[in-house]
Coordinates of C-alpha atoms in Angstrom, one line a residue:
M5 CA 0.0 0.0 0.0
K6 CA 2.8 2.4 0.9
T7 CA 5.7 1.2 -1.2
S8 CA 6.5 -0.8 -4.3
G9 CA 7.1 -4.5 -4.7
F10 CA 7.1 -7.7 -6.7
A11 CA 6.7 -11.4 -6.2
V12 CA 8.7 -14.6 -6.8
A13 CA 7.8 -18.2 -7.1
G14 CA 9.0 -21.4 -5.5
V15 CA 8.2 -25.1 -5.1
L16 CA 8.9 -27.4 -2.1
P17 CA 8.8 -31.1 -2.7
L18 CA 5.9 -32.7 -0.8
A19 CA 7.1 -34.1 2.5
A20 CA 5.4 -36.5 4.8
A21 CA 4.8 -35.9 8.5
L22 CA 3.5 -38.4 11.1
P23 CA -0.1 -37.9 12.0
S24 CA 0.5 -38.5 15.8
W25 CA -1.1 -35.1 16.6
L26 CA -4.6 -36.3 15.5
D27 CA -7.3 -37.0 18.0
L28 CA -8.3 -40.5 17.1
A29 CA -11.4 -40.6 19.2
P30 CA -14.3 -41.9 17.1
R31 CA -16.6 -39.2 15.8
Q32 CA -19.5 -39.3 13.3
A33 CA -18.1 -38.1 9.9
S34 CA -20.1 -35.4 8.1
T35 CA -20.1 -35.4 4.3
I36 CA -18.8 -32.6 2.0
T37 CA -20.2 -33.0 -1.5
V38 CA -18.2 -31.6 -4.5
D39 CA -20.3 -31.1 -7.6
L40 CA -18.1 -30.7 -10.7
T41 CA -21.1 -29.7 -12.8
K42 CA -21.7 -26.4 -11.0
T43 CA -18.9 -24.0 -11.8
Y44 CA -17.8 -20.5 -10.8
Q45 CA -14.8 -18.4 -11.6
T46 CA -11.5 -19.4 -13.2
M47 CA -8.5 -18.9 -10.9
D48 CA -5.4 -17.0 -12.0
G49 CA -3.6 -17.8 -8.8
F50 CA -2.0 -16.5 -5.7
G51 CA 1.1 -14.4 -5.0
V52 CA 3.0 -11.8 -2.9
L53 CA 5.3 -8.9 -3.5
L54 CA 8.9 -8.3 -2.7
L55 CA 10.1 -4.8 -1.8
R56 CA 13.1 -2.7 -2.7
I57 CA 16.0 -5.1 -3.3
P58 CA 18.6 -2.6 -4.6
A59 CA 20.3 -3.8 -7.8
R60 CA 23.6 -2.4 -6.5
E61 CA 23.5 -4.8 -3.5
P62 CA 25.3 -8.1 -3.9
H63 CA 23.1 -9.7 -1.3
H64 CA 19.8 -9.1 -3.2
E65 CA 20.0 -12.7 -4.4
H66 CA 19.9 -14.0 -0.9
V67 CA 16.9 -11.9 -0.1
G68 CA 15.1 -12.8 -3.2
Q69 CA 15.7 -16.5 -2.6
D70 CA 14.5 -16.4 1.0
Q71 CA 11.0 -17.0 -0.3
A72 CA 12.0 -19.0 -3.3
T73 CA 14.4 -21.7 -2.1
T74 CA 14.5 -22.0 1.6
P75 CA 12.7 -24.9 3.2
A76 CA 10.1 -22.5 4.6
G77 CA 9.7 -20.1 1.8
S78 CA 9.5 -22.5 -1.1
T79 CA 6.3 -23.9 0.2
L80 CA 4.3 -20.9 -1.0
Q81 CA 4.0 -21.5 -4.7
H82 CA 3.3 -18.2 -6.4
H83 CA 1.5 -17.9 -9.7
L84 CA 1.2 -14.1 -9.9
R85 CA 3.8 -11.4 -9.7
R86 CA 3.0 -7.7 -9.2
W87 CA 5.5 -5.0 -9.2
T88 CA 5.9 -1.3 -9.8
V89 CA 6.7 0.2 -13.2
Y90 CA 7.5 3.6 -11.6
Y91 CA 7.4 4.7 -8.0
P92 CA 9.0 7.9 -6.6
Q93 CA 9.8 6.7 -3.1
R94 CA 10.4 9.3 -0.3
H95 CA 9.3 12.3 -2.3
R96 CA 12.0 12.3 -4.9
L97 CA 12.6 10.9 -8.3
E98 CA 15.6 8.6 -8.5
P99 CA 17.3 8.6 -11.9
D100 CA 18.9 5.1 -11.6
S101 CA 18.9 1.9 -9.6
T102 CA 21.7 2.8 -7.2
S103 CA 19.3 3.2 -4.2
D104 CA 16.4 1.3 -2.8
H105 CA 14.0 3.7 -4.4
M106 CA 11.9 2.7 -7.4
N107 CA 12.9 4.9 -10.4
T108 CA 11.5 6.0 -13.7
F109 CA 13.3 5.5 -17.0
A110 CA 11.9 8.8 -18.4
P111 CA 12.9 11.4 -15.7
K112 CA 13.3 14.3 -18.1
N113 CA 10.6 16.3 -19.9
P114 CA 11.4 15.9 -23.6
G115 CA 9.8 19.3 -24.3
G116 CA 6.2 18.3 -24.8
P117 CA 3.9 15.3 -25.3
K118 CA 4.7 15.0 -29.0
A119 CA 8.5 15.3 -28.6
T120 CA 10.7 12.3 -28.8
P121 CA 10.9 10.8 -25.3
Q122 CA 14.2 10.7 -23.5
Y123 CA 14.2 7.2 -22.1
S124 CA 17.1 6.0 -20.0
W125 CA 17.0 2.3 -19.1
D126 CA 19.6 0.9 -16.8
G127 CA 18.8 -2.8 -17.2
K128 CA 18.2 -3.2 -13.5
D129 CA 14.9 -1.5 -12.7
S130 CA 15.8 -1.2 -9.0
G131 CA 16.4 -5.0 -8.8
Q132 CA 13.0 -5.8 -10.1
L133 CA 14.2 -7.1 -13.5
W134 CA 16.4 -9.7 -11.8
V135 CA 13.6 -11.0 -9.6
S136 CA 11.3 -11.1 -12.7
Q137 CA 13.8 -13.2 -14.6
E138 CA 14.2 -15.6 -11.6
A139 CA 10.4 -15.8 -11.3
Y140 CA 9.9 -16.5 -15.0
N141 CA 12.9 -18.7 -15.8
T142 CA 13.5 -20.6 -12.6
Y143 CA 10.1 -20.8 -10.9
G144 CA 7.7 -20.8 -13.9
V145 CA 5.6 -17.8 -13.1
R146 CA 3.7 -16.9 -16.2
Q147 CA 1.4 -14.1 -15.1
I148 CA 3.6 -11.0 -14.9
Y149 CA 1.9 -7.8 -13.9
G150 CA 3.5 -4.4 -14.0
D151 CA 1.7 -1.5 -12.3
A152 CA 2.6 2.2 -12.6
W153 CA 1.6 4.2 -9.5
S154 CA 2.0 7.5 -11.3
A155 CA 2.9 9.0 -14.6
P156 CA 6.1 11.1 -14.6
G157 CA 5.5 14.4 -13.0
Y158 CA 5.8 16.5 -16.1
M159 CA 2.8 14.6 -17.5
K160 CA 0.5 15.6 -14.6
T161 CA -1.6 18.5 -13.6
N162 CA 0.6 19.2 -10.5
N163 CA 3.9 18.8 -12.4
N164 CA 5.0 16.5 -9.7
E165 CA 5.5 12.7 -9.6
I166 CA 3.9 12.5 -6.1
N167 CA 1.1 14.1 -4.0
G168 CA -1.8 13.4 -6.3
G169 CA -2.2 15.3 -9.5
T170 CA -4.0 13.9 -12.6
L171 CA -2.7 12.8 -16.0
C172 CA -2.9 15.7 -18.4
G173 CA -5.5 15.2 -21.1
V174 CA -8.0 13.1 -19.4
T175 CA -11.6 14.3 -18.8
G176 CA -11.6 17.4 -16.5
T177 CA -8.0 18.5 -17.1
N178 CA -6.7 21.5 -19.0
C179 CA -2.9 21.6 -19.0
Q180 CA -0.8 24.2 -20.6
S181 CA 1.8 21.5 -21.4
G182 CA -0.8 19.6 -23.5
D183 CA -2.3 16.2 -23.7
W184 CA 0.0 13.5 -22.3
R185 CA -2.2 10.5 -22.6
S186 CA -0.6 9.0 -25.6
A187 CA 2.9 9.7 -24.2
Y188 CA 2.0 7.9 -21.0
A189 CA 0.7 4.9 -22.9
D190 CA 3.9 4.8 -25.0
Y191 CA 5.9 4.9 -21.8
L192 CA 4.1 1.9 -20.4
I193 CA 4.5 0.0 -23.7
Q194 CA 8.2 0.8 -23.8
Y195 CA 8.4 -0.8 -20.3
V196 CA 6.8 -3.9 -21.7
K197 CA 9.4 -3.9 -24.5
Y198 CA 12.3 -3.5 -22.2
Y199 CA 11.2 -6.5 -20.1
G200 CA 10.5 -8.5 -23.3
E201 CA 14.0 -7.9 -24.5
A202 CA 15.3 -9.2 -21.2
G203 CA 13.3 -12.4 -21.7
V204 CA 10.4 -11.6 -19.4
P205 CA 7.0 -11.3 -21.2
I206 CA 4.7 -8.9 -19.3
T207 CA 1.1 -10.1 -19.4
R208 CA -0.7 -7.4 -17.5
I209 CA -0.1 -3.6 -17.2
G210 CA -1.7 -1.1 -14.9
F211 CA -1.4 2.6 -14.6
L212 CA -2.8 3.6 -11.2
N213 CA -2.5 2.8 -7.5
E214 CA -5.0 3.9 -4.9
P215 CA -6.1 6.9 -7.0
E216 CA -9.1 8.0 -5.0
F217 CA -7.1 10.3 -2.7
S218 CA -3.9 12.3 -3.1
P219 CA -1.3 9.9 -1.9
S220 CA 2.3 10.9 -1.4
Y221 CA 3.2 8.0 -3.7
G222 CA 0.8 8.3 -6.7
M223 CA -1.7 10.2 -8.7
N224 CA -5.4 10.9 -8.7
S225 CA -8.1 9.6 -11.0
N226 CA -11.8 8.9 -11.0
G227 CA -13.5 6.2 -13.0
A228 CA -14.4 8.4 -15.9
Q229 CA -10.7 9.6 -16.2
A230 CA -9.5 6.0 -15.9
G231 CA -11.9 4.9 -18.6
D232 CA -10.6 7.8 -20.8
F233 CA -7.0 6.6 -20.5
I234 CA -7.9 2.9 -20.9
K235 CA -9.2 3.7 -24.4
V236 CA -5.9 5.4 -25.3
L237 CA -3.8 2.6 -23.8
Y238 CA -5.8 -0.1 -25.5
A239 CA -5.4 1.5 -28.9
A240 CA -1.7 1.9 -28.3
L241 CA -1.4 -1.8 -27.4
Q242 CA -3.3 -2.6 -30.6
A243 CA -0.9 -0.5 -32.7
A244 CA 2.1 -2.3 -31.1
N245 CA 0.5 -5.7 -31.8
L246 CA 0.6 -6.5 -28.1
T247 CA -3.1 -7.1 -27.2
S248 CA -2.6 -10.9 -27.5
Q249 CA 0.1 -10.7 -24.9
V250 CA -0.7 -7.8 -22.6
G251 CA -4.0 -7.0 -20.9
I252 CA -4.9 -3.9 -19.0
G253 CA -5.6 -3.9 -15.2
C254 CA -7.3 -1.2 -13.2
C255 CA -7.4 0.5 -10.7
E256 CA -5.7 -0.8 -7.5
S257 CA -8.2 1.1 -5.3
E258 CA -7.8 1.3 -1.6
G259 CA -10.9 -0.7 -0.9
W260 CA -13.7 -2.6 -2.6
G261 CA -16.2 0.2 -2.4
N262 CA -13.7 2.6 -4.0
Q263 CA -13.2 0.1 -6.8
V264 CA -16.9 -0.3 -7.3
N265 CA -17.1 3.5 -7.9
M266 CA -14.2 3.4 -10.3
M267 CA -15.9 0.6 -12.3
N268 CA -19.1 2.6 -12.5
G269 CA -17.1 5.4 -14.2
I270 CA -15.2 3.0 -16.5
K271 CA -18.5 1.5 -17.6
S272 CA -20.0 4.8 -18.3
A273 CA -16.9 5.7 -20.4
G274 CA -17.4 2.5 -22.4
A275 CA -14.1 1.0 -21.5
E276 CA -15.0 -2.0 -19.4
S277 CA -14.5 -4.5 -22.3
M278 CA -11.0 -3.2 -22.8
L279 CA -9.9 -4.5 -19.4
A280 CA -8.3 -7.9 -18.8
M281 CA -8.8 -7.7 -15.0
V282 CA -10.1 -5.4 -12.2
T283 CA -7.7 -4.9 -9.3
S284 CA -8.6 -3.8 -5.7
H285 CA -7.2 -3.6 -2.2
T286 CA -9.1 -4.1 1.0
Y287 CA -7.6 -1.4 3.3
T288 CA -10.8 0.7 3.4
G289 CA -13.1 -2.3 3.3
G290 CA -13.9 -5.5 1.6
S291 CA -17.1 -7.2 0.4
N292 CA -19.1 -10.4 0.6
S293 CA -20.4 -10.2 -2.9
P294 CA -18.8 -10.1 -6.4
M295 CA -17.6 -6.9 -8.1
N296 CA -20.0 -5.2 -10.5
T297 CA -18.2 -6.5 -13.6
K298 CA -17.8 -9.5 -15.8
V299 CA -14.0 -9.0 -15.9
P300 CA -11.9 -11.2 -13.7
V301 CA -11.1 -9.5 -10.3
W302 CA -7.9 -9.7 -8.4
L303 CA -7.5 -8.6 -4.8
S304 CA -4.0 -7.5 -5.7
E305 CA -2.8 -6.1 -2.3
Q306 CA -3.8 -6.9 1.3
C307 CA -2.0 -7.3 4.6
D308 CA -2.0 -6.4 8.3
L309 CA -0.3 -3.0 8.2
N310 CA -0.5 -2.2 11.8
G311 CA 0.0 -5.4 13.9
G312 CA 3.4 -6.0 15.4
W313 CA 5.4 -8.8 13.8
S314 CA 3.8 -12.2 14.6
T315 CA 4.4 -15.8 13.6
T316 CA 1.3 -17.0 15.4
W317 CA -1.2 -19.3 13.8
Y318 CA -4.1 -18.5 16.1
G319 CA -4.1 -16.3 19.1
S320 CA -7.4 -14.4 19.5
G321 CA -8.3 -14.0 15.8
A322 CA -5.8 -11.2 15.3
A323 CA -5.4 -9.5 11.9
G324 CA -1.9 -11.0 11.5
D325 CA -2.7 -14.6 12.5
G326 CA -2.2 -17.3 9.9
Y327 CA -5.6 -18.7 10.6
T328 CA -7.1 -15.3 9.9
W329 CA -5.5 -15.3 6.4
A330 CA -6.7 -18.8 5.6
N331 CA -10.2 -17.4 6.2
N332 CA -9.5 -14.2 4.4
I333 CA -8.6 -16.1 1.2
Y334 CA -11.6 -18.3 1.6
N335 CA -14.0 -15.3 1.9
A336 CA -12.4 -13.6 -1.1
V337 CA -12.5 -16.7 -3.3
T338 CA -16.0 -17.9 -2.4
G339 CA -17.8 -14.7 -1.4
T340 CA -16.4 -12.1 -3.8
Q341 CA -15.4 -14.7 -6.3
V342 CA -11.9 -13.3 -7.0
S343 CA -9.6 -14.9 -9.5
G344 CA -6.3 -13.7 -8.0
Y345 CA -5.2 -13.0 -4.5
L346 CA -1.9 -11.3 -3.5
Y347 CA -0.4 -10.4 -0.1
W348 CA 1.5 -7.2 0.2
E349 CA 5.1 -8.0 1.2
G350 CA 6.7 -11.5 0.7
V351 CA 10.1 -10.7 2.2
Q352 CA 11.1 -7.5 4.1
W353 CA 13.7 -6.2 6.5
P354 CA 12.8 -6.1 10.2
S355 CA 11.7 -2.4 10.0
P356 CA 8.9 -1.8 10.0
N357 CA 8.3 -4.5 12.6
T358 CA 4.8 -5.2 11.4
N359 CA 2.8 -8.0 9.7
E360 CA 2.8 -6.4 6.3
K361 CA 5.4 -9.1 5.4
M362 CA 5.3 -12.9 5.4
I363 CA 9.0 -13.4 5.9
K364 CA 11.3 -11.2 8.0
V365 CA 14.9 -11.1 6.9
D366 CA 17.9 -9.5 8.6
Q367 CA 19.7 -6.8 6.6
Q368 CA 23.2 -8.1 7.5
A369 CA 24.8 -11.4 6.7
P370 CA 24.0 -14.2 7.2
Y371 CA 20.5 -12.8 6.5
N372 CA 18.6 -14.9 9.0
I373 CA 14.9 -15.3 8.3
E374 CA 11.8 -15.7 10.4
V375 CA 8.7 -17.1 8.7
S376 CA 5.1 -16.2 9.7
K377 CA 2.2 -18.6 9.6
R378 CA 0.6 -16.4 7.1
L379 CA 2.9 -17.9 4.5
W380 CA 1.7 -21.4 5.4
A381 CA -2.0 -20.3 5.2
F382 CA -1.3 -19.3 1.6
A383 CA 0.6 -22.5 0.9
N384 CA -2.5 -24.6 1.6
W385 CA -4.2 -22.8 -1.3
S386 CA -1.5 -22.0 -3.8
R387 CA 0.2 -25.4 -3.9
F388 CA -3.0 -27.2 -4.9
V389 CA -5.2 -24.6 -6.6
R390 CA -3.3 -24.0 -9.8
P391 CA -3.6 -21.3 -12.5
G392 CA -6.5 -22.0 -14.7
A393 CA -8.4 -24.0 -12.0
I394 CA -12.2 -23.6 -12.1
R395 CA -13.9 -23.3 -8.8
V396 CA -16.7 -25.9 -8.4
A397 CA -19.5 -26.3 -5.9
S398 CA -18.9 -27.8 -2.5
S399 CA -21.4 -28.1 0.3
G400 CA -22.1 -29.8 3.6
G401 CA -19.8 -30.8 6.4
S402 CA -20.2 -30.0 10.1
G403 CA -17.9 -27.6 11.9
V404 CA -16.1 -26.9 8.7
K405 CA -16.3 -24.8 5.5
S406 CA -14.9 -25.8 2.1
A407 CA -14.0 -24.7 -1.4
A408 CA -13.3 -27.0 -4.3
F409 CA -11.5 -26.6 -7.6
K410 CA -10.8 -28.6 -10.7
N411 CA -7.4 -27.9 -12.1
V412 CA -6.4 -27.9 -15.8
D413 CA -4.7 -31.3 -15.5
G414 CA -8.0 -32.8 -14.1
S415 CA -6.8 -33.0 -10.5
I416 CA -9.2 -31.8 -7.8
A417 CA -8.4 -29.7 -4.7
V418 CA -10.7 -29.4 -1.8
V419 CA -9.8 -26.8 0.8
V420 CA -11.4 -27.4 4.2
I421 CA -11.2 -25.0 7.1
A422 CA -12.3 -25.8 10.6
T423 CA -14.7 -23.1 11.9
G424 CA -14.0 -23.7 15.6
A425 CA -11.7 -25.2 18.1
S426 CA -13.0 -28.8 17.8
A427 CA -11.7 -31.4 15.4
S428 CA -14.1 -32.8 12.8
N429 CA -14.3 -36.0 10.9
V430 CA -15.2 -35.4 7.3
S431 CA -16.0 -37.4 4.2
I432 CA -15.6 -36.0 0.7
K433 CA -17.7 -37.2 -2.1
V434 CA -17.1 -36.0 -5.7
S435 CA -20.0 -36.1 -8.1
G436 CA -20.5 -35.0 -11.7
A437 CA -20.1 -36.4 -15.2
D438 CA -16.3 -35.9 -15.0
A439 CA -15.8 -37.4 -11.6
G440 CA -14.4 -40.7 -13.0
T441 CA -12.9 -43.2 -10.6
I442 CA -10.8 -41.8 -7.7
T443 CA -8.0 -44.1 -6.9
Q444 CA -5.7 -42.0 -4.8
A445 CA -5.6 -38.8 -2.7
T446 CA -3.4 -36.9 -0.3
A447 CA -4.1 -34.5 2.5
W448 CA -2.1 -31.5 3.8
V449 CA -2.6 -29.6 7.1
T450 CA -1.5 -26.3 8.5
D451 CA -2.3 -25.4 12.1
A452 CA -0.3 -24.3 15.2
S453 CA 2.0 -27.3 15.0
H454 CA 2.1 -28.1 11.3
D455 CA 3.2 -26.2 8.1
C456 CA 1.4 -27.7 5.1
A457 CA 2.4 -31.2 6.4
Q458 CA 1.0 -34.4 5.0
T459 CA -1.6 -36.1 7.1
T460 CA -3.7 -39.2 6.8
V461 CA -6.6 -39.7 4.4
S462 CA -8.7 -42.8 3.7
L463 CA -10.1 -43.8 0.4
A464 CA -13.2 -46.1 0.1
A465 CA -13.9 -48.3 -2.8
D466 CA -16.5 -45.9 -4.2
G467 CA -14.0 -43.0 -4.2
T468 CA -15.1 -41.3 -1.0
L469 CA -12.4 -39.6 1.0
S470 CA -12.3 -39.6 4.8
G471 CA -10.1 -37.7 7.2
S472 CA -9.9 -35.6 10.3
V473 CA -9.8 -31.8 10.2
A474 CA -8.1 -30.4 13.3
G475 CA -9.7 -27.5 15.2
R476 CA -8.8 -24.1 13.8
S477 CA -6.8 -25.6 10.9
I478 CA -6.8 -25.6 7.1
T479 CA -6.6 -29.0 5.4
T480 CA -6.3 -29.4 1.7
Y481 CA -7.3 -32.7 0.0
H482 CA -5.6 -33.2 -3.4
I483 CA -7.0 -35.8 -5.8
P484 CA -5.0 -36.6 -8.9
A485 CA -6.9 -36.6 -12.1
P486 CA -9.5 -39.4 -11.7
V487 CA -9.5 -42.3 -14.1
A488 CA -12.1 -41.7 -16.8
P489 CA -15.0 -44.1 -16.8
P490 CA -15.1 -46.5 -19.8
A491 CA -16.8 -45.3 -22.9

């Protein structure tokens, strides 16, 4: 919310753990029914951001890999990466990547919106290019989203890269310097090209961040103004033959209600169909119902900004508890039907000592890390609900709530969260024309004592799964692609 960032991807081999923690007292199992014939949204995936790893620092590889390759961090398998195209940290514009401030590659006014732009690309992008290359080449992230928080200052009504101001040329502006909409669109497209030349294909581009107030780190826009620019950017992408690769995202509003208002303006401007996704934060409020759009929606930034650093799974339901985030994701996926869900900071220094990060890393060698339970809450979703998965109906079960998904490879993931302190025995029955014959399954639990650890699951001859869900836990049942019934 307050700074720039980006995300990486990692994979941890599935590891077994003894289920000695289970309460084996007999209990009546309740049945969760998964109906493959009733479908909802398609999932783009889950992710986090990394913040300000200076390109000049030789240790940035250690920091970047904390979440990608350590036994703890690699369990969170990211599918999405969001980072900042341009961000003037600390009220000043940095001309290169020698500090931990995000920088623009067009710091100088070329003399007007129709003048040849004076681009200056250093091939580092404040360390973000390296992380993008690692995410793409090493860890297989394929959804790459670059988001500009502001146009360069000379393109705005306040002639400043910070403290609000609006892009010159959109509805309601009258700048002596002229109409900078096309120049800003060209700027964003050039960024896509720079990354493409470095082997990283950007798939989504945004141009705002929390635009409904005058932030010290961005610019203003209402929905009508956003719709105005979306048309210009879409036309520029068409002219550059990039529409098959790059889609537009908007508008990174502070909260769900803010984004609803933005969407109303975008619709009125006739620009909704030009969007590839709608993006929102939840700092000023969330929702229990879907967004007013047919475009896929991402909750692209959330965290606990205020709570002191905590690695607790469940205390008293605090905002930074891992169990809280297991439920937050559930509510977003099932209630608001989002397709993408990203936490704010993946890895961050000890300061600020808050829960806005998942992993805390020291700034000095040997760069010791401390992992929060929030990471493991994400792991129970992201390791098993893969990009392209379709959410399907799930119902039933006592003392639990569930969400089910069918992945592109035919495998099925059923995420089950205990709603109270008591353990529950559950049975899972998959129905539908594509159910096939279930011959194997695994189960993975995160709670106060376990970090996405394998636990026991029984499989009946008819394909029904049975297992125990610990109190205040998240347990994910993964079913490999069922054997198709004979023709």
